[in-house]
């Protein structure tokens, strides 16, 4: 059985696309019940529509307190039969109203090796800092921004003075691998959380070959 999920977006939706493609390849056991955006012009909505996936737009500007916005999101997602949530470039902080509706079932992708460079521009902040390694993190969501227990991280090189967009692209490529992998582990119920530690249950699955350009842990499995 596929895990019924929602994907929350605010923009381009390239991470959403990576999930859809792994579903199409039959290596990701999820069913996207709805793609919800807080921005009506998010390109990711078009990506979803192209695959016949239901979409919803809910502007945070139409709500007062964050809790009211979150309660409406919960209503829409529950009505759609959603059991787990993937935040894929969703640029909103969520409250306990949302968290408590999907306990232990909300995953976020962040374009930095947390806890370094949380916030809205992880890649830009890392580039400006002059790091030699940058990367991305898929993690469970808790009440603090970019903070919950880490599921998987990828590191890529950063080069002094390079164009920030090149670093962004290098990181994004790895986001598109680790996010679907994290979602698959969630779908297969292979993740258990003890405090800050996420343990991955072993399975009879072969590991993917490394691309030689990134360091990813835990290692990706075949197909990701
Ligand atoms: C991604 O780089 C994602 O990691 C980032 O927004 C981008 C969305 O791209 N998220 C955050 O910065 C969250 N703090 P996409 O819409 O093409 O998937």
mmCIF file of C-alpha atoms and ligand atoms in Angstrom:
data_model
loop_
_atom_site.group_PDB
_atom_site.id
_atom_site.type_symbol
_atom_site.label_atom_id
_atom_site.label_comp_id
_atom_site.label_asym_id
_atom_site.label_seq_id
_atom_site.Cartn_x
_atom_site.Cartn_y
_atom_site.Cartn_z
ATOM 1 C CA UNK A 1 0.000 0.000 0.000
ATOM 2 C CA UNK A 2 1.211 3.488 -0.860
ATOM 3 C CA UNK A 3 1.514 6.146 1.820
ATOM 4 C CA UNK A 4 -0.973 8.977 1.139
ATOM 5 C CA UNK A 5 0.999 12.221 1.301
ATOM 6 C CA UNK A 6 0.679 15.942 0.691
ATOM 7 C CA UNK A 7 3.510 17.975 -0.757
ATOM 8 C CA UNK A 8 3.682 21.593 0.404
ATOM 9 C CA UNK A 9 5.388 24.089 -1.880
ATOM 10 C CA UNK A 10 5.917 27.813 -2.310
ATOM 11 C CA UNK A 11 7.806 28.019 -5.585
ATOM 12 C CA UNK A 12 9.336 26.148 -8.481
ATOM 13 C CA UNK A 13 8.552 22.688 -7.176
ATOM 14 C CA UNK A 14 11.634 20.957 -8.544
ATOM 15 C CA UNK A 15 11.756 18.815 -5.402
ATOM 16 C CA UNK A 16 8.097 17.941 -5.968
ATOM 17 C CA UNK A 17 9.087 16.937 -9.500
ATOM 18 C CA UNK A 18 11.807 14.648 -8.146
ATOM 19 C CA UNK A 19 9.216 12.884 -5.995
ATOM 20 C CA UNK A 20 6.782 12.544 -8.884
ATOM 21 C CA UNK A 21 9.473 11.083 -11.113
ATOM 22 C CA UNK A 22 10.455 8.452 -8.543
ATOM 23 C CA UNK A 23 6.754 7.571 -8.206
ATOM 24 C CA UNK A 24 6.499 7.229 -11.969
ATOM 25 C CA UNK A 25 9.557 4.949 -11.866
ATOM 26 C CA UNK A 26 7.761 2.799 -9.265
ATOM 27 C CA UNK A 27 10.515 3.127 -6.701
ATOM 28 C CA UNK A 28 8.678 5.481 -4.365
ATOM 29 C CA UNK A 29 5.637 4.035 -2.630
ATOM 30 C CA UNK A 30 3.596 7.165 -2.053
ATOM 31 C CA UNK A 31 0.396 8.568 -3.433
ATOM 32 C CA UNK A 32 0.302 12.381 -3.619
ATOM 33 C CA UNK A 33 -3.242 13.246 -2.565
ATOM 34 C CA UNK A 34 -2.728 16.986 -2.876
ATOM 35 C CA UNK A 35 -0.046 19.571 -3.629
ATOM 36 C CA UNK A 36 -0.687 22.646 -1.519
ATOM 37 C CA UNK A 37 0.939 26.016 -2.166
ATOM 38 C CA UNK A 38 0.724 29.201 -0.149
ATOM 39 C CA UNK A 39 1.425 31.088 -3.390
ATOM 40 C CA UNK A 40 -1.022 31.064 -6.295
ATOM 41 C CA UNK A 41 1.739 31.598 -8.877
ATOM 42 C CA UNK A 42 4.000 28.763 -7.685
ATOM 43 C CA UNK A 43 5.239 26.909 -10.771
ATOM 44 C CA UNK A 44 5.067 23.659 -8.818
ATOM 45 C CA UNK A 45 1.264 23.797 -9.120
ATOM 46 C CA UNK A 46 1.639 23.474 -12.898
ATOM 47 C CA UNK A 47 3.978 20.540 -12.461
ATOM 48 C CA UNK A 48 1.349 18.785 -10.306
ATOM 49 C CA UNK A 49 -1.456 19.560 -12.762
ATOM 50 C CA UNK A 50 0.604 18.066 -15.591
ATOM 51 C CA UNK A 51 0.374 14.723 -13.785
ATOM 52 C CA UNK A 52 -3.282 15.112 -12.800
ATOM 53 C CA UNK A 53 -2.401 15.573 -9.134
ATOM 54 C CA UNK A 54 -4.980 17.633 -7.181
ATOM 55 C CA UNK A 55 -3.766 21.061 -6.059
ATOM 56 C CA UNK A 56 -4.818 23.603 -3.464
ATOM 57 C CA UNK A 57 -3.808 27.218 -2.937
ATOM 58 C CA UNK A 58 -4.055 28.710 0.502
ATOM 59 C CA UNK A 59 -2.639 32.187 0.929
ATOM 60 C CA UNK A 60 -1.298 32.896 4.391
ATOM 61 C CA UNK A 61 -2.215 36.528 3.703
ATOM 62 C CA UNK A 62 -5.896 35.616 4.040
ATOM 63 C CA UNK A 63 -5.383 34.546 7.624
ATOM 64 C CA UNK A 64 -4.533 36.273 10.871
ATOM 65 C CA UNK A 65 -2.613 34.125 13.340
ATOM 66 C CA UNK A 66 -0.422 31.319 11.969
ATOM 67 C CA UNK A 67 -2.589 28.819 13.859
ATOM 68 C CA UNK A 68 -5.638 29.697 11.767
ATOM 69 C CA UNK A 69 -3.734 29.192 8.535
ATOM 70 C CA UNK A 70 -2.390 25.878 9.841
ATOM 71 C CA UNK A 71 -5.852 24.697 10.947
ATOM 72 C CA UNK A 72 -7.182 25.284 7.437
ATOM 73 C CA UNK A 73 -4.238 23.410 5.921
ATOM 74 C CA UNK A 74 -4.952 20.501 8.266
ATOM 75 C CA UNK A 75 -8.609 20.506 7.227
ATOM 76 C CA UNK A 76 -7.747 20.384 3.516
ATOM 77 C CA UNK A 77 -5.131 17.666 3.967
ATOM 78 C CA UNK A 78 -7.284 15.472 6.223
ATOM 79 C CA UNK A 79 -10.188 15.781 3.811
ATOM 80 C CA UNK A 80 -7.854 14.564 1.064
ATOM 81 C CA UNK A 81 -6.909 11.519 3.163
ATOM 82 C CA UNK A 82 -3.320 12.615 3.779
ATOM 83 C CA UNK A 83 -1.268 10.735 6.396
ATOM 84 C CA UNK A 84 2.180 12.275 5.928
ATOM 85 C CA UNK A 85 3.509 15.618 4.714
ATOM 86 C CA UNK A 86 6.532 16.593 2.655
ATOM 87 C CA UNK A 87 7.616 20.207 2.839
ATOM 88 C CA UNK A 88 9.413 20.791 -0.464
ATOM 89 C CA UNK A 89 10.411 24.436 -0.571
ATOM 90 C CA UNK A 90 7.470 25.492 1.602
ATOM 91 C CA UNK A 91 8.643 28.783 3.047
ATOM 92 C CA UNK A 92 6.420 28.965 6.114
ATOM 93 C CA UNK A 93 6.997 28.135 9.748
ATOM 94 C CA UNK A 94 4.354 25.759 11.023
ATOM 95 C CA UNK A 95 2.769 25.725 14.466
ATOM 96 C CA UNK A 96 1.834 22.866 16.819
ATOM 97 C CA UNK A 97 -1.652 22.958 15.258
ATOM 98 C CA UNK A 98 -0.165 21.466 12.099
ATOM 99 C CA UNK A 99 2.569 19.415 13.776
ATOM 100 C CA UNK A 100 0.138 17.656 16.101
ATOM 101 C CA UNK A 101 -2.135 16.704 13.211
ATOM 102 C CA UNK A 102 0.643 14.603 11.614
ATOM 103 C CA UNK A 103 2.902 13.548 14.503
ATOM 104 C CA UNK A 104 6.238 12.160 13.335
ATOM 105 C CA UNK A 105 5.090 12.316 9.727
ATOM 106 C CA UNK A 106 6.345 15.673 8.464
ATOM 107 C CA UNK A 107 9.590 15.866 6.496
ATOM 108 C CA UNK A 108 11.370 18.984 5.217
ATOM 109 C CA UNK A 109 14.227 19.539 2.774
ATOM 110 C CA UNK A 110 16.711 22.288 3.567
ATOM 111 C CA UNK A 111 19.535 23.435 1.268
ATOM 112 C CA UNK A 112 22.331 23.378 3.858
ATOM 113 C CA UNK A 113 24.039 20.942 6.172
ATOM 114 C CA UNK A 114 22.052 21.686 9.295
ATOM 115 C CA UNK A 115 22.537 23.013 11.897
ATOM 116 C CA UNK A 116 24.626 25.345 9.719
ATOM 117 C CA UNK A 117 22.746 27.966 7.732
ATOM 118 C CA UNK A 118 19.077 27.521 8.652
ATOM 119 C CA UNK A 119 16.621 30.055 7.227
ATOM 120 C CA UNK A 120 15.433 31.275 3.882
ATOM 121 C CA UNK A 121 18.744 31.311 1.976
ATOM 122 C CA UNK A 122 20.888 28.420 3.182
ATOM 123 C CA UNK A 123 22.879 28.219 -0.054
ATOM 124 C CA UNK A 124 23.539 31.977 -0.255
ATOM 125 C CA UNK A 125 24.539 32.135 3.395
ATOM 126 C CA UNK A 126 26.943 29.202 2.964
ATOM 127 C CA UNK A 127 28.454 30.733 -0.190
ATOM 128 C CA UNK A 128 28.980 34.101 1.488
ATOM 129 C CA UNK A 129 30.539 32.429 4.530
ATOM 130 C CA UNK A 130 33.147 30.828 2.279
ATOM 131 C CA UNK A 131 32.530 27.193 3.188
ATOM 132 C CA UNK A 132 34.470 24.483 1.350
ATOM 133 C CA UNK A 133 31.614 22.014 1.812
ATOM 134 C CA UNK A 134 27.935 22.817 1.380
ATOM 135 C CA UNK A 135 24.937 20.537 1.007
ATOM 136 C CA UNK A 136 21.430 19.683 2.034
ATOM 137 C CA UNK A 137 19.434 17.968 4.764
ATOM 138 C CA UNK A 138 16.173 16.053 4.863
ATOM 139 C CA UNK A 139 14.822 16.143 8.392
ATOM 140 C CA UNK A 140 11.731 15.643 10.482
ATOM 141 C CA UNK A 141 9.948 18.866 11.298
ATOM 142 C CA UNK A 142 9.503 20.161 14.813
ATOM 143 C CA UNK A 143 8.313 23.471 16.208
ATOM 144 C CA UNK A 144 11.615 25.263 15.488
ATOM 145 C CA UNK A 145 12.645 26.300 11.995
ATOM 146 C CA UNK A 146 14.993 23.888 10.164
ATOM 147 C CA UNK A 147 15.624 22.069 13.436
ATOM 148 C CA UNK A 148 14.051 18.595 13.684
ATOM 149 C CA UNK A 149 15.897 15.261 13.774
ATOM 150 C CA UNK A 150 18.102 14.627 10.722
ATOM 151 C CA UNK A 151 17.176 11.792 8.351
ATOM 152 C CA UNK A 152 19.821 12.117 5.620
ATOM 153 C CA UNK A 153 22.393 14.676 4.509
ATOM 154 C CA UNK A 154 24.424 15.236 1.361
ATOM 155 C CA UNK A 155 27.638 17.247 1.135
ATOM 156 C CA UNK A 156 29.023 18.818 -2.027
ATOM 157 C CA UNK A 157 32.119 20.955 -2.611
ATOM 158 C CA UNK A 158 31.877 24.736 -2.691
ATOM 159 C CA UNK A 159 34.477 26.685 -4.628
ATOM 160 C CA UNK A 160 35.916 30.029 -3.526
ATOM 161 C CA UNK A 161 34.298 32.930 -5.334
ATOM 162 C CA UNK A 162 32.120 30.763 -7.573
ATOM 163 C CA UNK A 163 28.791 32.025 -8.851
ATOM 164 C CA UNK A 164 26.218 31.381 -6.109
ATOM 165 C CA UNK A 165 23.830 29.923 -8.671
ATOM 166 C CA UNK A 166 26.315 27.179 -9.517
ATOM 167 C CA UNK A 167 26.435 26.161 -5.871
ATOM 168 C CA UNK A 168 22.641 26.311 -5.669
ATOM 169 C CA UNK A 169 22.406 23.986 -8.665
ATOM 170 C CA UNK A 170 24.973 21.556 -7.231
ATOM 171 C CA UNK A 171 23.040 21.382 -3.945
ATOM 172 C CA UNK A 172 19.643 21.108 -5.643
ATOM 173 C CA UNK A 173 20.793 18.067 -7.609
ATOM 174 C CA UNK A 174 21.448 16.278 -4.322
ATOM 175 C CA UNK A 175 18.154 17.521 -2.800
ATOM 176 C CA UNK A 176 16.436 15.706 -5.638
ATOM 177 C CA UNK A 177 18.111 12.471 -4.538
ATOM 178 C CA UNK A 178 17.931 12.618 -0.751
ATOM 179 C CA UNK A 179 14.375 13.932 -0.381
ATOM 180 C CA UNK A 180 12.692 11.075 -2.318
ATOM 181 C CA UNK A 181 14.943 8.616 -0.466
ATOM 182 C CA UNK A 182 13.884 10.026 2.913
ATOM 183 C CA UNK A 183 10.235 9.891 1.847
ATOM 184 C CA UNK A 184 10.610 6.277 0.761
ATOM 185 C CA UNK A 185 12.097 5.350 4.135
ATOM 186 C CA UNK A 186 9.132 7.082 5.786
ATOM 187 C CA UNK A 187 6.694 5.282 3.496
ATOM 188 C CA UNK A 188 8.267 1.945 4.376
ATOM 189 C CA UNK A 189 8.165 2.770 8.089
ATOM 190 C CA UNK A 190 11.928 2.321 8.369
ATOM 191 C CA UNK A 191 12.659 5.457 10.405
ATOM 192 C CA UNK A 192 12.546 5.590 14.182
ATOM 193 C CA UNK A 193 13.367 8.679 16.200
ATOM 194 C CA UNK A 194 15.069 8.651 19.582
ATOM 195 C CA UNK A 195 15.630 12.201 20.741
ATOM 196 C CA UNK A 196 17.695 13.846 18.022
ATOM 197 C CA UNK A 197 18.708 10.538 16.462
ATOM 198 C CA UNK A 198 16.980 8.960 13.501
ATOM 199 C CA UNK A 199 17.635 5.254 13.100
ATOM 200 C CA UNK A 200 17.166 3.594 9.733
ATOM 201 C CA UNK A 201 15.956 0.001 9.829
ATOM 202 C CA UNK A 202 17.891 -2.260 7.508
ATOM 203 C CA UNK A 203 16.130 -3.788 4.539
ATOM 204 C CA UNK A 204 16.985 -6.150 1.738
ATOM 205 C CA UNK A 205 17.768 -3.312 -0.653
ATOM 206 C CA UNK A 206 20.942 -2.754 -2.684
ATOM 207 C CA UNK A 207 22.831 0.498 -2.322
ATOM 208 C CA UNK A 208 23.137 2.949 -5.186
ATOM 209 C CA UNK A 209 26.480 3.653 -6.802
ATOM 210 C CA UNK A 210 27.924 6.940 -5.585
ATOM 211 C CA UNK A 211 28.199 9.753 -8.109
ATOM 212 C CA UNK A 212 31.706 10.568 -6.895
ATOM 213 C CA UNK A 213 30.701 14.216 -6.505
ATOM 214 C CA UNK A 214 28.886 14.072 -3.204
ATOM 215 C CA UNK A 215 29.058 12.394 0.171
ATOM 216 C CA UNK A 216 25.664 11.146 1.339
ATOM 217 C CA UNK A 217 24.798 9.491 4.617
ATOM 218 C CA UNK A 218 23.011 7.172 5.198
ATOM 219 C CA UNK A 219 23.932 5.838 1.728
ATOM 220 C CA UNK A 220 21.294 6.031 -0.982
ATOM 221 C CA UNK A 221 19.608 2.841 -2.078
ATOM 222 C CA UNK A 222 19.241 1.698 -5.684
ATOM 223 C CA UNK A 223 17.029 4.024 -7.708
ATOM 224 C CA UNK A 224 17.754 7.215 -5.754
HETATM 225 C C1 LIG B 1 14.911 24.164 -2.277
HETATM 226 O O1 LIG B 1 16.271 24.489 -2.479
HETATM 227 C C2 LIG B 1 14.632 23.869 -0.824
HETATM 228 O O2 LIG B 1 15.675 23.181 -0.195
HETATM 229 C C3 LIG B 1 14.484 25.259 -0.257
HETATM 230 O O3 LIG B 1 13.706 25.912 -1.218
HETATM 231 C C4 LIG B 1 14.034 25.395 -2.513
HETATM 232 C C5 LIG B 1 12.749 25.033 -3.227
HETATM 233 O O4 LIG B 1 13.006 24.619 -4.534
HETATM 234 N N1 LIG B 1 13.866 25.242 1.046
HETATM 235 C C6 LIG B 1 14.240 26.030 2.057
HETATM 236 O O5 LIG B 1 15.094 26.901 1.935
HETATM 237 C C7 LIG B 1 13.539 25.778 3.374
HETATM 238 N N2 LIG B 1 14.165 26.484 4.438
HETATM 239 P P1 LIG B 1 11.897 23.852 -5.373
HETATM 240 O O6 LIG B 1 10.609 24.651 -5.234
HETATM 241 O O7 LIG B 1 12.427 23.879 -6.780
HETATM 242 O O8 LIG B 1 11.759 22.463 -4.833
#
